[in-house]
XYZ file of C-alpha atoms in Angstrom:
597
model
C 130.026 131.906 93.084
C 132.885 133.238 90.804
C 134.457 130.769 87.811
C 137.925 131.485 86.430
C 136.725 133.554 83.741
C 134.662 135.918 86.068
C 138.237 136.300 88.354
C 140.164 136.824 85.393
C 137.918 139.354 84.050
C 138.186 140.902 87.653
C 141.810 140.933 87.768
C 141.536 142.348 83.762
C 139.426 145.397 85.728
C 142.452 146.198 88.183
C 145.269 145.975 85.547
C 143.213 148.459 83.522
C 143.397 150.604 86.964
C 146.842 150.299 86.874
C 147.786 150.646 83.466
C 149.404 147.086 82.939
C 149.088 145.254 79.751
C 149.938 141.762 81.310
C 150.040 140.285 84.503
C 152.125 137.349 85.848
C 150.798 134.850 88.113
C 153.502 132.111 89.070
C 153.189 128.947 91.122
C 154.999 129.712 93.802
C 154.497 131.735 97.807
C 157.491 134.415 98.998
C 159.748 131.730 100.181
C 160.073 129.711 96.152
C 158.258 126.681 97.737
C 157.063 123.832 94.994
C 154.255 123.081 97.400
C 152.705 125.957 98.347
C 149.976 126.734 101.959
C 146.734 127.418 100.037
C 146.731 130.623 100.821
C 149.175 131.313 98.209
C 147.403 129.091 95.392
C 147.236 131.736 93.570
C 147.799 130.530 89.922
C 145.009 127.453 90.849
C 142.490 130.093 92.053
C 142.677 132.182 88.906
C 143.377 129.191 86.160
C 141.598 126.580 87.409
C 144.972 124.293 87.240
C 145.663 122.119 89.901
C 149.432 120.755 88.650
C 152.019 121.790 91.092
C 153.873 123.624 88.332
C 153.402 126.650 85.219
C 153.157 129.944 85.013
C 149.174 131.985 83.886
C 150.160 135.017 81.917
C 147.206 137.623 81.998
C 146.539 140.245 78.652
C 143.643 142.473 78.240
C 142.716 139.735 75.484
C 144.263 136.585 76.346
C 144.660 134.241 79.158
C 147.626 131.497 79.014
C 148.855 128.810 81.486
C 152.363 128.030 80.400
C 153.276 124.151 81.829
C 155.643 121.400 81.481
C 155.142 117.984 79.629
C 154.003 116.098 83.011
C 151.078 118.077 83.057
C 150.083 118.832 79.201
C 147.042 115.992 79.771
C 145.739 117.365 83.051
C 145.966 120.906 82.034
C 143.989 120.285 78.493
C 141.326 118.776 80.944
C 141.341 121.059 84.074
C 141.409 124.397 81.318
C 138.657 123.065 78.882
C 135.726 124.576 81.004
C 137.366 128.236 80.731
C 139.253 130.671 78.717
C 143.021 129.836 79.955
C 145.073 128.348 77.108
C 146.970 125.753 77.713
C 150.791 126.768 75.819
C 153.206 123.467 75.894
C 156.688 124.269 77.574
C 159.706 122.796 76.011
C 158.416 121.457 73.055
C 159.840 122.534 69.852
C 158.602 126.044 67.848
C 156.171 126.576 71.205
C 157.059 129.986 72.109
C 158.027 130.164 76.218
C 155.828 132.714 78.060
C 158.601 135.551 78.144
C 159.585 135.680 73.953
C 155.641 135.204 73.480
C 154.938 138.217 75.913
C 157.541 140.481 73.672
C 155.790 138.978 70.423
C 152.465 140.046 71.752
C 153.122 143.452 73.602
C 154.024 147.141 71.625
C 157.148 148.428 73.166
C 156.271 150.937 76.032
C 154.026 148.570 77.610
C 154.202 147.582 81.422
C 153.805 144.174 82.815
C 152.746 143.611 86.231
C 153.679 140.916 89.069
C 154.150 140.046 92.828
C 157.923 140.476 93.436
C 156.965 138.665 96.913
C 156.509 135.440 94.319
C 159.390 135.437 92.699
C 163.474 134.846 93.607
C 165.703 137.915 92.503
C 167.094 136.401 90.764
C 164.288 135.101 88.212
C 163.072 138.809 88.576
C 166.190 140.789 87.284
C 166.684 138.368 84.799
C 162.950 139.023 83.209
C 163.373 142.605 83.681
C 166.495 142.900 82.006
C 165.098 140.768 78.572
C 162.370 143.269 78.889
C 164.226 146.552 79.316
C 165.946 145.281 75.812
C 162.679 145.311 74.270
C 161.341 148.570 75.694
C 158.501 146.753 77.530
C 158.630 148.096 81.536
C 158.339 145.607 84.652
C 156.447 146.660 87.584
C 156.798 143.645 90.270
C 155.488 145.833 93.339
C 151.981 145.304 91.845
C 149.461 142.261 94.266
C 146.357 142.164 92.739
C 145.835 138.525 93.238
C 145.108 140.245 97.592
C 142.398 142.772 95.759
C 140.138 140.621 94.362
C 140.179 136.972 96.122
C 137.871 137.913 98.881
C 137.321 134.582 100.535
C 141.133 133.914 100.283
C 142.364 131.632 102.885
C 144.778 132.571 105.513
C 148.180 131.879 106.111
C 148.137 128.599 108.652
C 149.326 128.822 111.969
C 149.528 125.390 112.979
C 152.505 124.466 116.112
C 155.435 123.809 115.064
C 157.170 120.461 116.782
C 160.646 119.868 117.871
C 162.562 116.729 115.716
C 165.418 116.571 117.947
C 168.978 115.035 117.598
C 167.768 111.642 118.044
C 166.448 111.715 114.363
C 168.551 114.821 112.851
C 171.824 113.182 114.179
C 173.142 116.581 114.846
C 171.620 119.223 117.226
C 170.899 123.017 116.314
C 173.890 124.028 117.966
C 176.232 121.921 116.288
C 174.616 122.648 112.465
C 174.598 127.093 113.536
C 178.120 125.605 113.863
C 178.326 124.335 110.325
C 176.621 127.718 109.059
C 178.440 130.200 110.573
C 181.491 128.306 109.685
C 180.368 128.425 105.335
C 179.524 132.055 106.334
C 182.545 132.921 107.686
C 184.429 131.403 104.599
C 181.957 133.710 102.127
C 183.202 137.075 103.799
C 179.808 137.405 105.554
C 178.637 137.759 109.238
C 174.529 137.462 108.458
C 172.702 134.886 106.472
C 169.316 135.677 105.080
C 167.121 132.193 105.319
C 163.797 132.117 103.731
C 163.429 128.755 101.986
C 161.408 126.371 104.374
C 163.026 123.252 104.239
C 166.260 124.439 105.018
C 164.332 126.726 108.596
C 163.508 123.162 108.801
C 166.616 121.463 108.841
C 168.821 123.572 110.333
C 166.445 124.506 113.748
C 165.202 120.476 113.958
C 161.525 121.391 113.521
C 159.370 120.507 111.713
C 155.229 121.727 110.899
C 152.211 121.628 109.338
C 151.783 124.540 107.592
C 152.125 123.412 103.964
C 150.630 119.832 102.590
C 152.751 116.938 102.093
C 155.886 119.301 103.012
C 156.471 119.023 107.348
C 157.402 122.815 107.489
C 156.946 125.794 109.359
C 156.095 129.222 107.746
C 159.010 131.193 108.675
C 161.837 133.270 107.841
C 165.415 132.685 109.356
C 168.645 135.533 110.334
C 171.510 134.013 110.983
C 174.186 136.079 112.599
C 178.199 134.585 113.974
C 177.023 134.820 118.125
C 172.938 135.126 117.698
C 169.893 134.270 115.313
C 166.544 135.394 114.474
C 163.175 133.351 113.756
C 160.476 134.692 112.572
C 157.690 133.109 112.855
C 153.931 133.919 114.338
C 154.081 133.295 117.863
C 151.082 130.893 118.283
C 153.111 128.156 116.399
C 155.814 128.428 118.979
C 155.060 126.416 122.315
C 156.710 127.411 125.682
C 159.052 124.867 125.857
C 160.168 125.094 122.172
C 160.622 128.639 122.454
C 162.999 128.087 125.599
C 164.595 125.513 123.743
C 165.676 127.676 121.252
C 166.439 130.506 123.836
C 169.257 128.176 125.041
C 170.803 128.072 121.274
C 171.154 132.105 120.918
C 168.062 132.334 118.873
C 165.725 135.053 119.334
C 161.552 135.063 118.251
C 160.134 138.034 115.780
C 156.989 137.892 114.224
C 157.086 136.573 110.831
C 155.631 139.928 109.198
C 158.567 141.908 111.004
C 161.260 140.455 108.513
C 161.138 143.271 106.113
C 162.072 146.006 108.349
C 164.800 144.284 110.391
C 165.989 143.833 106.843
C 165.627 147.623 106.124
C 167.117 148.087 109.429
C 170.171 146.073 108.836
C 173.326 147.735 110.585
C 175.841 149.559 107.908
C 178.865 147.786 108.941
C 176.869 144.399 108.245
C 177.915 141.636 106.051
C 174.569 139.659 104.899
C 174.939 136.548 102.556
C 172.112 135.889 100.155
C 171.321 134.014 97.821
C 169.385 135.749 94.976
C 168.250 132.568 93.303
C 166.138 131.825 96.664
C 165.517 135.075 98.523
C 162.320 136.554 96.863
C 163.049 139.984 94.840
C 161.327 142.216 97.448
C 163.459 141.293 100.343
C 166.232 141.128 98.227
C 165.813 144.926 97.940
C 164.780 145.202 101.048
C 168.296 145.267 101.814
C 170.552 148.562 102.147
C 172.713 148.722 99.481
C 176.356 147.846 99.670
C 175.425 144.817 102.369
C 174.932 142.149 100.079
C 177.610 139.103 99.480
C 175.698 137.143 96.543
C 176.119 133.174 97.316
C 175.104 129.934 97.427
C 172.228 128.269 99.721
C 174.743 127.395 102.148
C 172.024 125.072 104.230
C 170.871 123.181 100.644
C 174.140 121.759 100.296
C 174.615 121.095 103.914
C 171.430 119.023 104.153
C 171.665 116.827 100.868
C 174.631 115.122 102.621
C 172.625 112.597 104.997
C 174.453 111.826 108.001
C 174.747 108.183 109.325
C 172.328 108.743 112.043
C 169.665 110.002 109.113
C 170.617 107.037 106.686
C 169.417 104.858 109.326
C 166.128 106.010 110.192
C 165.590 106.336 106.645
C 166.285 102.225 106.091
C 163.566 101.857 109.037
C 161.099 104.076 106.987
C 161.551 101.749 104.083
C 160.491 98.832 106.137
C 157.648 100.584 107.397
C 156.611 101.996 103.718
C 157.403 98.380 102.127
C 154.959 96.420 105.253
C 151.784 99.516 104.589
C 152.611 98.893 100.295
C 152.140 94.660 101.224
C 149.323 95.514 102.805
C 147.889 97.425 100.430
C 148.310 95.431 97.400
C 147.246 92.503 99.107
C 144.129 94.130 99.731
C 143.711 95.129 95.980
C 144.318 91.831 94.639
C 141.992 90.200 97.050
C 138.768 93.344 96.142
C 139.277 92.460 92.274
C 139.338 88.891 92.850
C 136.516 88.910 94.839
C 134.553 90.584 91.477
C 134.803 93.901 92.911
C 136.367 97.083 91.125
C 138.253 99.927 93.303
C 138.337 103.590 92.106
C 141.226 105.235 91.670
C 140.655 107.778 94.715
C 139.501 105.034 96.741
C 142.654 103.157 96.480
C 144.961 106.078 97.259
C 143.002 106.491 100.315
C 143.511 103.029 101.223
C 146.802 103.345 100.480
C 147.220 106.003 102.730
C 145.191 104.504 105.447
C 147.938 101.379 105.531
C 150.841 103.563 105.683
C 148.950 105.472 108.787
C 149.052 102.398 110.565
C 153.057 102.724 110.949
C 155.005 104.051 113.705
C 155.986 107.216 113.348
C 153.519 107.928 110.093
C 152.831 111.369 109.729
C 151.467 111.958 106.213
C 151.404 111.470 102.805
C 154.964 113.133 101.114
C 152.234 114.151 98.096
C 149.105 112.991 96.370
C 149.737 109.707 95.658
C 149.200 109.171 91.373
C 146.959 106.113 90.757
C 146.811 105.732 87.211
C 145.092 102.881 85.945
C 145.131 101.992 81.926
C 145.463 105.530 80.289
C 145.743 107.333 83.056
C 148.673 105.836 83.813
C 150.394 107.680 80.723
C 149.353 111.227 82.927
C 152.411 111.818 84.567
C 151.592 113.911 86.874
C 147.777 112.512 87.480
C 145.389 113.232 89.976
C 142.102 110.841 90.228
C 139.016 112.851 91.735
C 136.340 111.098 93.420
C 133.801 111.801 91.060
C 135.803 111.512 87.445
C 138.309 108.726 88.152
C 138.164 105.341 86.601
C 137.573 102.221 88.372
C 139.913 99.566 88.579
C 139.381 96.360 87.322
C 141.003 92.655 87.308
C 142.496 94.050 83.538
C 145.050 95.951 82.559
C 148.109 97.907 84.140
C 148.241 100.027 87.310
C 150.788 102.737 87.697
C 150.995 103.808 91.881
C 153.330 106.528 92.251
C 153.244 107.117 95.867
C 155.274 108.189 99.122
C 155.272 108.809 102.996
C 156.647 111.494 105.458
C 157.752 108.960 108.769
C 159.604 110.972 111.983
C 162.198 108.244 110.501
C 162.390 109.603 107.137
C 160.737 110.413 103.331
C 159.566 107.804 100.688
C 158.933 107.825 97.153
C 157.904 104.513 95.212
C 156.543 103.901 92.076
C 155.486 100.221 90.988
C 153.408 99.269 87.783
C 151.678 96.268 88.023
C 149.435 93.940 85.529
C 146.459 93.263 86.571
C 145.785 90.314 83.910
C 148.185 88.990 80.837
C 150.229 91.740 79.758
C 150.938 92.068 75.976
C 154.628 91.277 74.284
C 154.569 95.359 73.864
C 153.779 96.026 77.666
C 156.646 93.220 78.724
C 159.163 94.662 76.468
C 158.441 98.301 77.204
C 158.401 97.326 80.933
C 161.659 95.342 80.399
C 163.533 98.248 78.597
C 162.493 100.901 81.501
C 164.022 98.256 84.206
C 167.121 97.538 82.285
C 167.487 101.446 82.386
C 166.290 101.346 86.606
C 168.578 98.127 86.933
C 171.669 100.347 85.139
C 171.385 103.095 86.573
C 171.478 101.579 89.994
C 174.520 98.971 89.186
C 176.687 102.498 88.470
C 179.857 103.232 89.395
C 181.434 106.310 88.706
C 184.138 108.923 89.839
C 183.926 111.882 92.145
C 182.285 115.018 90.662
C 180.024 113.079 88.148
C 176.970 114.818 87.343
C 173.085 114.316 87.340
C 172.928 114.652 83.357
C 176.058 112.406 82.602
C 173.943 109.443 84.811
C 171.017 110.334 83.246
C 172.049 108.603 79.881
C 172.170 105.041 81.786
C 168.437 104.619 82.506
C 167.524 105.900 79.006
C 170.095 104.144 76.674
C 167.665 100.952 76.417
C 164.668 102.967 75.364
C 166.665 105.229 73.085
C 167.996 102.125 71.300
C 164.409 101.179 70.048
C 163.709 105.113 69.931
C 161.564 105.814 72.468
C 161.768 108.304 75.551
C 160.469 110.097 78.098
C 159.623 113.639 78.873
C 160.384 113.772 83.230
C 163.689 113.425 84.533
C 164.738 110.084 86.157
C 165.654 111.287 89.568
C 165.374 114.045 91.888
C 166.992 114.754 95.469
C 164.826 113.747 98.744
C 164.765 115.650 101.963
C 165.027 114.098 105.315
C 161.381 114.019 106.649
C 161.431 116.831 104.644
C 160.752 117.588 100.941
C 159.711 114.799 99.007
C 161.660 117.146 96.232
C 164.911 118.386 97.494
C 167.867 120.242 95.652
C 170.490 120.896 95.103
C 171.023 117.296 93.008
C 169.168 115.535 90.253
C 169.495 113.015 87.322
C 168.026 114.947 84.408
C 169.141 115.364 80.631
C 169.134 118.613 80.946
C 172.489 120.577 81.126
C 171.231 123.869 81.555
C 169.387 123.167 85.002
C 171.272 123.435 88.517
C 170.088 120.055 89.582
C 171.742 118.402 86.197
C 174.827 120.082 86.911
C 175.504 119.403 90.405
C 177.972 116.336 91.283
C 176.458 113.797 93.115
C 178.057 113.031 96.540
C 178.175 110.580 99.072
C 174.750 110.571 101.063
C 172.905 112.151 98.513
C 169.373 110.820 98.619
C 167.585 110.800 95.285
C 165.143 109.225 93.519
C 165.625 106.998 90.468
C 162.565 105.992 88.242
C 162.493 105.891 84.191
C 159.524 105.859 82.627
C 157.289 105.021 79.417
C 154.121 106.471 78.532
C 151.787 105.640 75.564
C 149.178 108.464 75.637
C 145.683 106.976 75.273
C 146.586 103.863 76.803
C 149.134 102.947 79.994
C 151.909 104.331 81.819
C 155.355 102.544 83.138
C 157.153 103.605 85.721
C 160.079 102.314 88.436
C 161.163 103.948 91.058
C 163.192 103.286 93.946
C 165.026 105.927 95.839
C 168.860 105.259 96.342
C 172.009 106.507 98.581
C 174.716 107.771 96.794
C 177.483 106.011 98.660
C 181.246 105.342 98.761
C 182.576 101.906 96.782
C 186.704 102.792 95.971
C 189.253 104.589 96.405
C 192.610 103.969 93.740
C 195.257 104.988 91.772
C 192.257 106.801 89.347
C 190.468 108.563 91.775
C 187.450 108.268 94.642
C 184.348 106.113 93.133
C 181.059 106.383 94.240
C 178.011 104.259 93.896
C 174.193 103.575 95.109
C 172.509 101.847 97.867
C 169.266 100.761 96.958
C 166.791 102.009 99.669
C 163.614 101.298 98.631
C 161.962 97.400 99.801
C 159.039 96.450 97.727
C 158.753 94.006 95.027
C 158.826 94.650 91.421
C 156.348 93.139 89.326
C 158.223 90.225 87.146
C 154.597 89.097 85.323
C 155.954 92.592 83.480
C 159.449 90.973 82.374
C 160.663 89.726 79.476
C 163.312 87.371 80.673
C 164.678 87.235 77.054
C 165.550 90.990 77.250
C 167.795 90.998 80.500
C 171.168 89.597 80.805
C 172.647 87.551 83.848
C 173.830 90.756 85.668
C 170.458 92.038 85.270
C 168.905 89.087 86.467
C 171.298 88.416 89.501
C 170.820 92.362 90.432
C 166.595 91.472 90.251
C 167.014 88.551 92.401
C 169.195 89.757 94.716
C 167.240 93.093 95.425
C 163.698 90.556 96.192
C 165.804 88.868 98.071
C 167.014 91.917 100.143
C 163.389 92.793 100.022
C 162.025 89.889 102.062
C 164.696 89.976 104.322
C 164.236 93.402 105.415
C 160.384 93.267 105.277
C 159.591 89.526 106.183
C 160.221 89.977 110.357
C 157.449 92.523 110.679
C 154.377 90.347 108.939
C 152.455 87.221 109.681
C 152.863 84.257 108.066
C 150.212 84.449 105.282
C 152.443 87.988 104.696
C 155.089 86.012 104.403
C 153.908 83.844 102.165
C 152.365 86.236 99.942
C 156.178 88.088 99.901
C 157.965 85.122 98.983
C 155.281 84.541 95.653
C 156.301 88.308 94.851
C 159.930 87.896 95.376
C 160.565 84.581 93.310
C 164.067 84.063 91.663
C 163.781 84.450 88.199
């Protein structure tokens, strides 16, 4: 059986073939997904990395895997047993993988890749940094197909209708919406290929890709008729007919290319480059393009009324499964028994299968007990993950894809007598939840300017944290969904985007002391109307999220009476919402959990 260093040293063999001098491997499959069908773990096969994000940059003498700061602890782990380097992103005087590749590389050398894998966008910006340093690109170059013999293929699994009674709008009436946008952009074609928005805009959903309900497709969008292409077998008889009766036609999902190629010369196609992969892109005659934005992203951020209220059912569905579940915990370690870390997120998972309407996990739930909780991004594995015990602090990131809608939660909870330094951290990253929640703020206010609110506690005793504190949720969808987030970071889309009313996004600060526990708190919240005056339209958030927060964790000293009112008022909210669907020791249990303070 091959390791990482014998595929590496096979994939070393071909670029020697070829003449390359490096070779890029990114995380991604040919339509930019974050989650990708394991047919496209491409990165994971030849690194050994498991994180959902990074980049593994191939030499004839070095092998790097270039990742972010929620995955620095995983990747030092997952790369020890091999030769891939582990090369910090965004940290100060660490060298990104593009200025390192011109530091390492004579000029006249040629770098290889898989345009398939990467947008245009991302593409013909690397090439053109590269052109100014005399080093060549060749993206036409998959050697990742040549040598992973046992690869996977790409799944075929049936695609299901998720009609108007959930979307709140039919396929008709969102081609509608489309052609409209495409209309206004000069265009009379739109080139689809990101998943989530097929998704959306055809009310399907699939199976194809874990955690993420979506079909592997490609989408044409003409003014009078549309194209999907997708493999037949996923397509049932009554689906297909279905769409039929909307004007839209079935290719196969290989057959994209040409029609591209083929595209009529009086044609006006919209694209957008930082989506459609590089290949495709040029795929395209020249002289047809009109360069915009994902006109479907933005459409499907804004959830509709009909959406907003299937998602406040999902919350009571994902708040009764998380009751369940903790009650279970507390009763195993009280009983003298400890719980793994893999066991409990299968528990956890078996509770929330138990609802209506439950059809998976929205991704691997992070159980982080003690020091593991400081992982961000952590994975426990059967066989290597610690075992929890009546001590301590839990971190349980978690979520849930319903028909009704997408959760995200994250709760820390002690497990015994927390220390003064737990409470106050704990304290200081709810004041900063708490804040950011209680905002109001004008029209056209941005993911970065919010940002500040959930930090500005933890900044005043100097401390931090490396994620961002919220990030846009699809509809049944994408637990991760653009276009908006709430990120310090100014130079990203997400940070710069305005957040707008039915925006569905995550918010969840965070500490993390490495070696020893984690904090986190997240709820996910609807951006929502509050005023209209004399200064402008207001917006706010609707908290959407039902589950208690721990208060063992509080120091009382450290919040104010807003704080405090906002804290009892949300448990109260919580049992509410929650209390009608459990028995009466439920009940009970709820009320402990939800006590004023």
């Amino acid at each position: 059986m091959q390791n990482v260093n014998d595929r590496i040293a096979l994939l070393r063999e071909k670029m020697r073939e070829l003449n390359l001098d490096a070779y890029l491997v990114p995380s991604s499959d040919p339509h930019q997904s974050e989650y990708v069908a394991e047919h496209w773990e491409s990165r994971t096969w030849l690194s050994g990395f498991t994180g959902s994000a990074g980049i593994l940059v191939v030499t004839l003498d070095h092998a790097g895997l270039w990742t972010d700061s929620r995955y620095f602890l995983q990747a030092e782990e997952e790369l020890s047993q091999n030769e891939v380097v582990l090369h910090k992103q965004q940290v100060p005087y660490a060298p990104e993988h593009i200025p390192w590749l011109i530091d390492q590389l004579p000029k006249g050398s040629t770098i290889g890749c898989d345009g398939y894998l990467f947008s245009y966008n991302e593409l013909k910006g690397i090439e053109k940094i590269f052109a100014g340093k005399k080093i060549n690109l060749n993206y036409t170059v998959d050697i990742v197909s040549q040598i992973w013999e046992d690869r996977p293929p790409i799944p075929q699994y049936e695609a299901m209708e998720h009609g108007t009674k959930f979307a709140g709008k039919s396929r008709g009436e969102k081609l509608s919406d489309i052609r409209k946008k495409l209309h206004e952009a000069g265009a009379d074609m739109y080139v689809v290929s990101t998943l989530d928005d097929i998704a959306w805009t055809l009310n399907i959903r699939g199976s194809d890709v874990d955690y993420n309900p979506v079909c592997i497709s490609y989408l044409i969008i003409a003014i009078n008729s549309a194209a999907w292409f997708v493999d037949s077998s996923k397509v049932s008889t009554k689906l297909a007919a279905e769409m039929k009766k909307d004007g839209i036609s079935l290719l196969a999902y290989d057959k994209v290319e040409g029609i591209l190629k083929g595209t009529p010369s009086r044609a006006k196609l919209l694209v957008d480059p930082g989506t459609l992969n590089a290949r495709l892109y040029e795929a395209i005659p020249d002289g047809l393009i009109v360069k915009g934005e994902n006109i479907i992203c933005n459409l499907k951020a804004i959830k509709n009324e009909t959406e907003a209220g299937h998602i406040r059912k999902a919350m009571i569905k994902d708040g009764v499964a998380l009751l369940r579940f903790y009650r279970w915990l507390e009763a195993t370690l009280d009983a003298g028994e400890t719980v793994g870390e893999a066991a409990a997120a299968e528990k956890l998972a078996g509770f929330r299968a138990q609802q209506e309407g439950y059809f998976g996990e929205s991704f691997g739930a992070i159980v982080g007990y003690e020091a593991n909780g400081a992982i961000v991004h952590y994975r426990a594995k059967e066989e290597t993950c610690a075992q929890i015990e009546p001590k301590g602090i839990l971190l349980l990131d978690s979520g849930g894809q319903y028909h009704d809608g997408t959760t995200d939660i994250t709760r820390t909870t002690a497990l015994s007598t927390p220390t003064e330094e737990q409470k106050t951290n704990y304290t200081l990253v709810l004041k900063g939840n708490i804040a950011l929640d209680m905002a109001k703020f004008p029209m056209g206010t941005t993911g970065v300017q919010l940002d500040t609110l959930a930090r500005m506690f933890l900044w005043q005793e100097c401390l931090n944290y490396g994620h961002g504190t919220g990030h846009g949720v699809g509809f049944f969808l994408n637990v991760h969904e653009p276009p908006q987030g709430i990120t310090p970071n100014p130079l990203t889309s997400r940070g710069q985007n305005p957040m707008l009313p039915g925006m569905f996004t995550s918010n969840e600060p965070g500490f993390y002391k490495t070696g020893e526990y984690g904090i986190r708190i997240e709820n996910l919240v609807l951006c929502v109307e509050v005023e209209e005056n004399e200064f402008g339209k207001f917006l706010g958030f609707e908290t959407m999220t039902l589950f208690p927060i721990d208060t063992t964790l509080i120091n009382e000293d450290l919040l104010n009476d807003q704080e405090k009112q906002w804290l009892n008022d949300y448990h109260q909210m919580v049992f509410d919402r929650i209390s009608p669907e459990l028995n009466e020791e439920e009940k009970q249990w709820l009320a402990d959990k939800c006590k004023a303070i």
